[in-house]
mmCIF file of C-alpha atoms and ligand atoms in Angstrom:
data_model
loop_
_atom_site.group_PDB
_atom_site.id
_atom_site.type_symbol
_atom_site.label_atom_id
_atom_site.label_comp_id
_atom_site.label_asym_id
_atom_site.label_seq_id
_atom_site.Cartn_x
_atom_site.Cartn_y
_atom_site.Cartn_z
ATOM 1 C CA MET A 29 11.610 -36.695 9.340
ATOM 2 C CA LYS A 30 8.147 -35.806 7.493
ATOM 3 C CA LYS A 31 8.244 -33.542 4.720
ATOM 4 C CA GLY A 32 5.180 -31.065 6.094
ATOM 5 C CA ILE A 33 1.900 -31.604 4.625
ATOM 6 C CA PHE A 34 -0.451 -27.488 4.313
ATOM 7 C CA ILE A 35 -4.367 -29.037 4.170
ATOM 8 C CA THR A 36 -6.627 -24.926 3.817
ATOM 9 C CA MET A 37 -10.209 -26.010 3.975
ATOM 10 C CA GLU A 38 -12.521 -23.343 2.202
ATOM 11 C CA GLY A 39 -15.807 -23.069 1.747
ATOM 12 C CA PRO A 40 -19.334 -20.727 2.040
ATOM 13 C CA ASP A 41 -19.615 -19.612 5.722
ATOM 14 C CA GLY A 42 -21.337 -22.968 7.598
ATOM 15 C CA SER A 43 -20.240 -25.528 4.701
ATOM 16 C CA GLY A 44 -19.326 -27.564 7.281
ATOM 17 C CA LYS A 45 -15.119 -26.556 7.363
ATOM 18 C CA SER A 46 -14.520 -27.537 11.164
ATOM 19 C CA THR A 47 -16.083 -30.889 11.536
ATOM 20 C CA GLN A 48 -14.096 -32.042 8.509
ATOM 21 C CA ILE A 49 -10.967 -30.374 10.598
ATOM 22 C CA ALA A 50 -12.065 -32.677 13.119
ATOM 23 C CA LEU A 51 -12.057 -35.361 11.959
ATOM 24 C CA LEU A 52 -9.703 -34.947 9.204
ATOM 25 C CA LYS A 53 -6.704 -34.477 12.840
ATOM 26 C CA GLU A 54 -8.270 -37.808 14.120
ATOM 27 C CA TYR A 55 -6.463 -39.795 10.474
ATOM 28 C CA LEU A 56 -3.637 -37.342 10.316
ATOM 29 C CA GLU A 57 -2.699 -38.740 14.019
ATOM 30 C CA LYS A 58 -3.256 -41.896 13.143
ATOM 31 C CA GLU A 59 -0.938 -42.135 9.935
ATOM 32 C CA GLY A 60 2.252 -40.796 12.419
ATOM 33 C CA TYR A 61 1.513 -37.030 11.329
ATOM 34 C CA ASP A 62 2.006 -34.585 14.597
ATOM 35 C CA VAL A 63 -1.036 -32.009 13.428
ATOM 36 C CA LEU A 64 -0.967 -27.895 14.123
ATOM 37 C CA ILE A 65 -4.946 -26.615 13.556
ATOM 38 C CA THR A 66 -5.090 -23.070 12.742
ATOM 39 C CA ARG A 67 -7.842 -20.098 11.700
ATOM 40 C CA GLU A 68 -7.807 -17.705 9.362
ATOM 41 C CA PRO A 69 -8.090 -14.426 9.997
ATOM 42 C CA GLY A 70 -6.283 -15.503 13.101
ATOM 43 C CA GLY A 71 -4.593 -18.098 15.287
ATOM 44 C CA THR A 72 -1.677 -16.067 16.308
ATOM 45 C CA VAL A 73 -2.213 -12.960 19.021
ATOM 46 C CA ILE A 74 -2.153 -10.187 17.097
ATOM 47 C CA SER A 75 -3.865 -12.210 13.758
ATOM 48 C CA GLU A 76 -6.483 -13.061 16.397
ATOM 49 C CA ALA A 77 -6.277 -8.993 17.007
ATOM 50 C CA ILE A 78 -6.778 -7.882 13.589
ATOM 51 C CA ARG A 79 -9.528 -10.445 13.099
ATOM 52 C CA GLU A 80 -11.250 -8.746 15.487
ATOM 53 C CA ILE A 81 -11.189 -5.676 13.626
ATOM 54 C CA ILE A 82 -12.174 -7.212 10.548
ATOM 55 C CA LEU A 83 -15.429 -8.976 12.206
ATOM 56 C CA ASN A 84 -16.555 -5.452 14.305
ATOM 57 C CA LYS A 85 -20.194 -5.200 13.379
ATOM 58 C CA ASP A 86 -19.742 -2.224 14.240
ATOM 59 C CA TYR A 87 -16.949 -1.046 11.727
ATOM 60 C CA THR A 88 -19.235 -1.241 8.482
ATOM 61 C CA GLU A 89 -17.850 2.152 6.734
ATOM 62 C CA MET A 90 -14.460 -0.223 6.599
ATOM 63 C CA SER A 91 -13.896 0.237 2.456
ATOM 64 C CA PRO A 92 -12.921 -3.273 0.629
ATOM 65 C CA VAL A 93 -8.526 -2.422 -0.042
ATOM 66 C CA THR A 94 -8.267 -2.319 4.078
ATOM 67 C CA GLU A 95 -10.414 -5.336 4.670
ATOM 68 C CA MET A 96 -8.108 -6.882 0.950
ATOM 69 C CA LEU A 97 -5.258 -5.629 3.681
ATOM 70 C CA LEU A 98 -5.754 -6.616 6.816
ATOM 71 C CA TYR A 99 -6.420 -10.681 5.766
ATOM 72 C CA ALA A 100 -2.800 -10.479 4.195
ATOM 73 C CA SER A 101 -1.316 -8.704 7.319
ATOM 74 C CA ALA A 102 -3.368 -11.290 10.128
ATOM 75 C CA ARG A 103 -1.985 -13.981 7.504
ATOM 76 C CA ALA A 104 1.411 -12.701 6.993
ATOM 77 C CA GLN A 105 1.949 -13.384 10.763
ATOM 78 C CA LEU A 106 0.406 -16.476 10.945
ATOM 79 C CA ILE A 107 2.821 -17.952 8.413
ATOM 80 C CA SER A 108 6.154 -16.812 9.815
ATOM 81 C CA GLU A 109 4.938 -17.109 13.548
ATOM 82 C CA VAL A 110 2.822 -20.379 13.180
ATOM 83 C CA VAL A 111 2.658 -21.869 9.475
ATOM 84 C CA GLY A 112 5.743 -21.838 8.619
ATOM 85 C CA PRO A 113 7.611 -23.301 11.214
ATOM 86 C CA ALA A 114 5.462 -26.193 11.345
ATOM 87 C CA LEU A 115 5.892 -27.173 8.151
ATOM 88 C CA ASP A 116 9.647 -26.686 8.298
ATOM 89 C CA SER A 117 9.408 -29.047 11.115
ATOM 90 C CA GLY A 118 7.270 -32.327 9.241
ATOM 91 C CA LYS A 119 4.212 -31.012 11.168
ATOM 92 C CA ALA A 120 0.672 -31.486 9.242
ATOM 93 C CA VAL A 121 -1.653 -28.378 8.866
ATOM 94 C CA ILE A 122 -4.741 -27.966 8.677
ATOM 95 C CA SER A 123 -5.962 -24.019 8.230
ATOM 96 C CA ASP A 124 -9.586 -23.353 8.077
ATOM 97 C CA ARG A 125 -9.037 -20.634 6.005
ATOM 98 C CA PHE A 126 -5.942 -19.208 3.719
ATOM 99 C CA VAL A 127 -4.858 -17.358 0.550
ATOM 100 C CA ASP A 128 -8.106 -18.663 -1.428
ATOM 101 C CA SER A 129 -10.979 -17.258 1.532
ATOM 102 C CA SER A 130 -9.204 -13.966 0.405
ATOM 103 C CA LEU A 131 -9.476 -14.048 -2.692
ATOM 104 C CA VAL A 132 -12.981 -15.742 -3.425
ATOM 105 C CA TYR A 133 -14.011 -12.909 -0.344
ATOM 106 C CA GLN A 134 -12.234 -9.615 -1.907
ATOM 107 C CA GLY A 135 -10.979 -10.528 -5.078
ATOM 108 C CA MET A 136 -14.883 -11.575 -6.090
ATOM 109 C CA ALA A 137 -16.836 -10.623 -4.259
ATOM 110 C CA ARG A 138 -15.863 -6.893 -3.239
ATOM 111 C CA GLY A 139 -14.467 -7.190 -6.283
ATOM 112 C CA LEU A 140 -10.904 -6.255 -6.178
ATOM 113 C CA GLY A 141 -9.838 -8.535 -8.536
ATOM 114 C CA VAL A 142 -8.470 -12.569 -7.962
ATOM 115 C CA GLY A 143 -4.858 -10.908 -10.116
ATOM 116 C CA ASN A 144 -4.395 -7.845 -7.806
ATOM 117 C CA VAL A 145 -5.311 -10.184 -4.203
ATOM 118 C CA TYR A 146 -3.103 -12.594 -5.374
ATOM 119 C CA GLU A 147 -0.348 -10.631 -5.829
ATOM 120 C CA VAL A 148 -0.598 -8.577 -2.287
ATOM 121 C CA ASN A 149 -1.283 -11.670 -0.776
ATOM 122 C CA CYS A 150 2.013 -13.650 -1.762
ATOM 123 C CA GLN A 151 4.365 -10.614 0.226
ATOM 124 C CA ALA A 152 2.172 -12.338 3.396
ATOM 125 C CA ILE A 153 2.601 -16.892 2.367
ATOM 126 C CA GLY A 154 5.754 -16.477 0.698
ATOM 127 C CA LYS A 155 6.481 -20.202 -0.475
ATOM 128 C CA TYR A 156 4.070 -22.164 1.657
ATOM 129 C CA MET A 157 1.239 -22.916 -0.317
ATOM 130 C CA PRO A 158 -1.153 -25.229 0.128
ATOM 131 C CA ASP A 159 -0.707 -29.135 -1.814
ATOM 132 C CA VAL A 160 -4.166 -30.111 -1.201
ATOM 133 C CA THR A 161 -7.795 -27.513 -1.162
ATOM 134 C CA PHE A 162 -10.752 -29.370 0.293
ATOM 135 C CA LEU A 163 -13.452 -26.936 -0.605
ATOM 136 C CA LEU A 164 -16.608 -27.697 0.403
ATOM 137 C CA ASP A 165 -19.516 -26.887 -1.691
ATOM 138 C CA LEU A 166 -22.683 -25.613 -0.255
ATOM 139 C CA PRO A 167 -25.488 -22.941 -1.440
ATOM 140 C CA ALA A 168 -25.437 -19.814 0.549
ATOM 141 C CA ASP A 169 -28.658 -19.772 1.424
ATOM 142 C CA VAL A 170 -28.513 -22.806 2.859
ATOM 143 C CA GLY A 171 -24.870 -21.927 4.324
ATOM 144 C CA ILE A 172 -26.011 -18.901 6.061
ATOM 145 C CA ALA A 173 -29.107 -20.431 7.688
ATOM 146 C CA ARG A 174 -27.028 -22.457 9.891
ATOM 147 C CA LYS A 175 -25.612 -20.053 10.680
ATOM 148 C CA LYS A 176 -28.185 -17.795 12.167
ATOM 149 C CA ASP A 177 -29.230 -20.672 13.894
ATOM 150 C CA GLN A 178 -25.458 -21.409 15.904
ATOM 151 C CA LYS A 179 -24.655 -16.921 16.483
ATOM 152 C CA GLU A 180 -25.514 -13.802 16.241
ATOM 153 C CA LEU A 181 -24.085 -13.208 13.386
ATOM 154 C CA ASP A 182 -20.834 -11.044 12.166
ATOM 155 C CA ARG A 183 -20.072 -8.064 9.667
ATOM 156 C CA MET A 184 -18.989 -11.111 6.877
ATOM 157 C CA GLU A 185 -21.319 -12.700 6.779
ATOM 158 C CA SER A 186 -24.228 -10.420 7.665
ATOM 159 C CA GLU A 187 -23.882 -9.370 4.143
ATOM 160 C CA SER A 188 -26.112 -9.175 1.503
ATOM 161 C CA LEU A 189 -27.322 -12.392 0.384
ATOM 162 C CA GLU A 190 -26.131 -11.976 -3.549
ATOM 163 C CA PHE A 191 -22.517 -11.338 -1.446
ATOM 164 C CA HIS A 192 -22.864 -14.635 -0.272
ATOM 165 C CA LYS A 193 -23.791 -16.025 -3.875
ATOM 166 C CA ALA A 194 -20.527 -14.655 -5.667
ATOM 167 C CA VAL A 195 -18.921 -16.033 -3.389
ATOM 168 C CA ALA A 196 -20.758 -19.422 -3.959
ATOM 169 C CA GLN A 197 -20.154 -19.231 -6.964
ATOM 170 C CA GLY A 198 -16.903 -17.799 -7.581
ATOM 171 C CA TYR A 199 -15.423 -20.840 -4.988
ATOM 172 C CA ARG A 200 -16.863 -23.743 -7.732
ATOM 173 C CA SER A 201 -14.858 -20.633 -10.235
ATOM 174 C CA LEU A 202 -11.920 -21.323 -8.092
ATOM 175 C CA ALA A 203 -11.758 -24.775 -7.749
ATOM 176 C CA GLU A 204 -12.345 -24.718 -12.178
ATOM 177 C CA ARG A 205 -9.027 -22.445 -12.640
ATOM 178 C CA PHE A 206 -6.933 -24.008 -9.928
ATOM 179 C CA PRO A 207 -8.049 -28.187 -10.945
ATOM 180 C CA GLU A 208 -5.072 -30.137 -9.585
ATOM 181 C CA ARG A 209 -4.443 -27.915 -5.878
ATOM 182 C CA ILE A 210 -8.244 -27.831 -4.904
ATOM 183 C CA GLU A 211 -11.281 -30.335 -4.571
ATOM 184 C CA LYS A 212 -14.939 -29.477 -4.484
ATOM 185 C CA ILE A 213 -17.175 -31.585 -2.714
ATOM 186 C CA ASP A 214 -20.485 -31.387 -2.183
ATOM 187 C CA ALA A 215 -20.927 -30.395 1.582
ATOM 188 C CA THR A 216 -24.686 -31.461 1.087
ATOM 189 C CA LEU A 217 -23.772 -35.201 1.747
ATOM 190 C CA PRO A 218 -24.052 -36.699 4.988
ATOM 191 C CA ILE A 219 -20.590 -36.172 7.052
ATOM 192 C CA ASP A 220 -19.353 -39.544 7.350
ATOM 193 C CA ASP A 221 -18.733 -39.482 3.048
ATOM 194 C CA ILE A 222 -16.832 -36.436 3.101
ATOM 195 C CA CYS A 223 -14.815 -37.659 5.369
ATOM 196 C CA GLY A 224 -14.422 -40.292 3.162
ATOM 197 C CA ILE A 225 -13.799 -38.125 -0.241
ATOM 198 C CA ILE A 226 -11.023 -35.890 2.003
ATOM 199 C CA ARG A 227 -9.189 -39.244 3.092
ATOM 200 C CA GLY A 228 -9.162 -40.301 0.179
ATOM 201 C CA ARG A 229 -7.356 -37.935 -1.172
ATOM 202 C CA ILE A 230 -4.855 -37.567 1.327
ATOM 203 C CA LYS A 231 -3.570 -41.245 1.174
ATOM 204 C CA GLU A 232 -3.203 -40.883 -2.437
ATOM 205 C CA LEU A 233 -1.606 -37.175 -1.629
ATOM 206 C CA ILE A 234 1.247 -39.254 1.472
ATOM 207 C CA GLY A 235 1.056 -42.436 0.417
HETATM 208 P P1 TYD B 21 -15.248 -17.416 10.234
HETATM 209 O O1 TYD B 21 -15.756 -17.070 11.925
HETATM 210 O O2 TYD B 21 -13.714 -17.627 11.020
HETATM 211 O O3 TYD B 21 -16.083 -18.013 9.382
HETATM 212 P P2 TYD B 21 -16.531 -19.706 9.010
HETATM 213 O O4 TYD B 21 -16.739 -20.279 10.679
HETATM 214 O O5 TYD B 21 -17.252 -19.147 8.046
HETATM 215 O O6 TYD B 21 -15.233 -19.910 8.243
HETATM 216 O O7 TYD B 21 -14.309 -16.052 9.964
HETATM 217 C C1 TYD B 21 -14.123 -15.178 8.421
HETATM 218 C C2 TYD B 21 -15.137 -14.483 7.893
HETATM 219 O O8 TYD B 21 -13.596 -13.760 7.060
HETATM 220 C C3 TYD B 21 -16.017 -15.012 6.485
HETATM 221 O O9 TYD B 21 -16.330 -14.613 6.822
HETATM 222 C C4 TYD B 21 -14.854 -15.051 5.247
HETATM 223 C C5 TYD B 21 -14.256 -14.148 5.611
HETATM 224 N N1 TYD B 21 -12.483 -14.150 5.383
HETATM 225 C C6 TYD B 21 -12.701 -12.785 4.282
HETATM 226 O O10 TYD B 21 -12.989 -12.712 3.373
HETATM 227 N N2 TYD B 21 -10.729 -13.140 3.663
HETATM 228 C C7 TYD B 21 -10.661 -14.216 3.741
HETATM 229 O O11 TYD B 21 -9.155 -13.539 3.308
HETATM 230 C C8 TYD B 21 -10.493 -15.551 5.455
HETATM 231 C C9 TYD B 21 -9.330 -15.443 6.130
HETATM 232 C C10 TYD B 21 -11.549 -14.838 5.218
#
């Protein structure tokens, strides 16, 4: 049986994660993996219900701690119900966002502190840390402009430009802090170039 592999895709809103996830899935399947794609917050019935609460534009009074705990709750359910069992059975799991989103959005941009947010999330994720994380790095204003063209903005996307700038900067500092795990990629590069960088790193990982 193949050993499970856990890959997460991170980046500011509108950084092109979905496109790269689809391309990576194709590649991993060619390499013989059974691939599971999931997204956060979401990926289970309970986690999707929590997502509805978190992203509801009417809930402007939500406190940062409530927000952080809701993301962690959605994550705990996803790990126990879907990600953990899939990894244990040798699948490749690609998650659109994971714990780094909480470290950056809640820990840094909301100011709760990376250490505090990590501590809470340890209970949600247990032993399941990503083998590799790709950060699609994009200036905040470019990401939000891309999103605006696609759909109505949700509660998080409707935050100020300052907030989104703090997110983009937070991701960069996290990549510097965990250079072995997080690979930062310029998201303004052509799609094929980004895909090539990701495949190169995965090749190293799976040998
Ligand atoms: P989503 O529509 O999935 O955004 P995207 O398409 O950009 O991935 O919405 C998820 C939003 O929730 C996004 O703005 C990032 C935010 N988020 C957090 O603040 N903390 C978290 O732990 C996670 C997983 C997401």
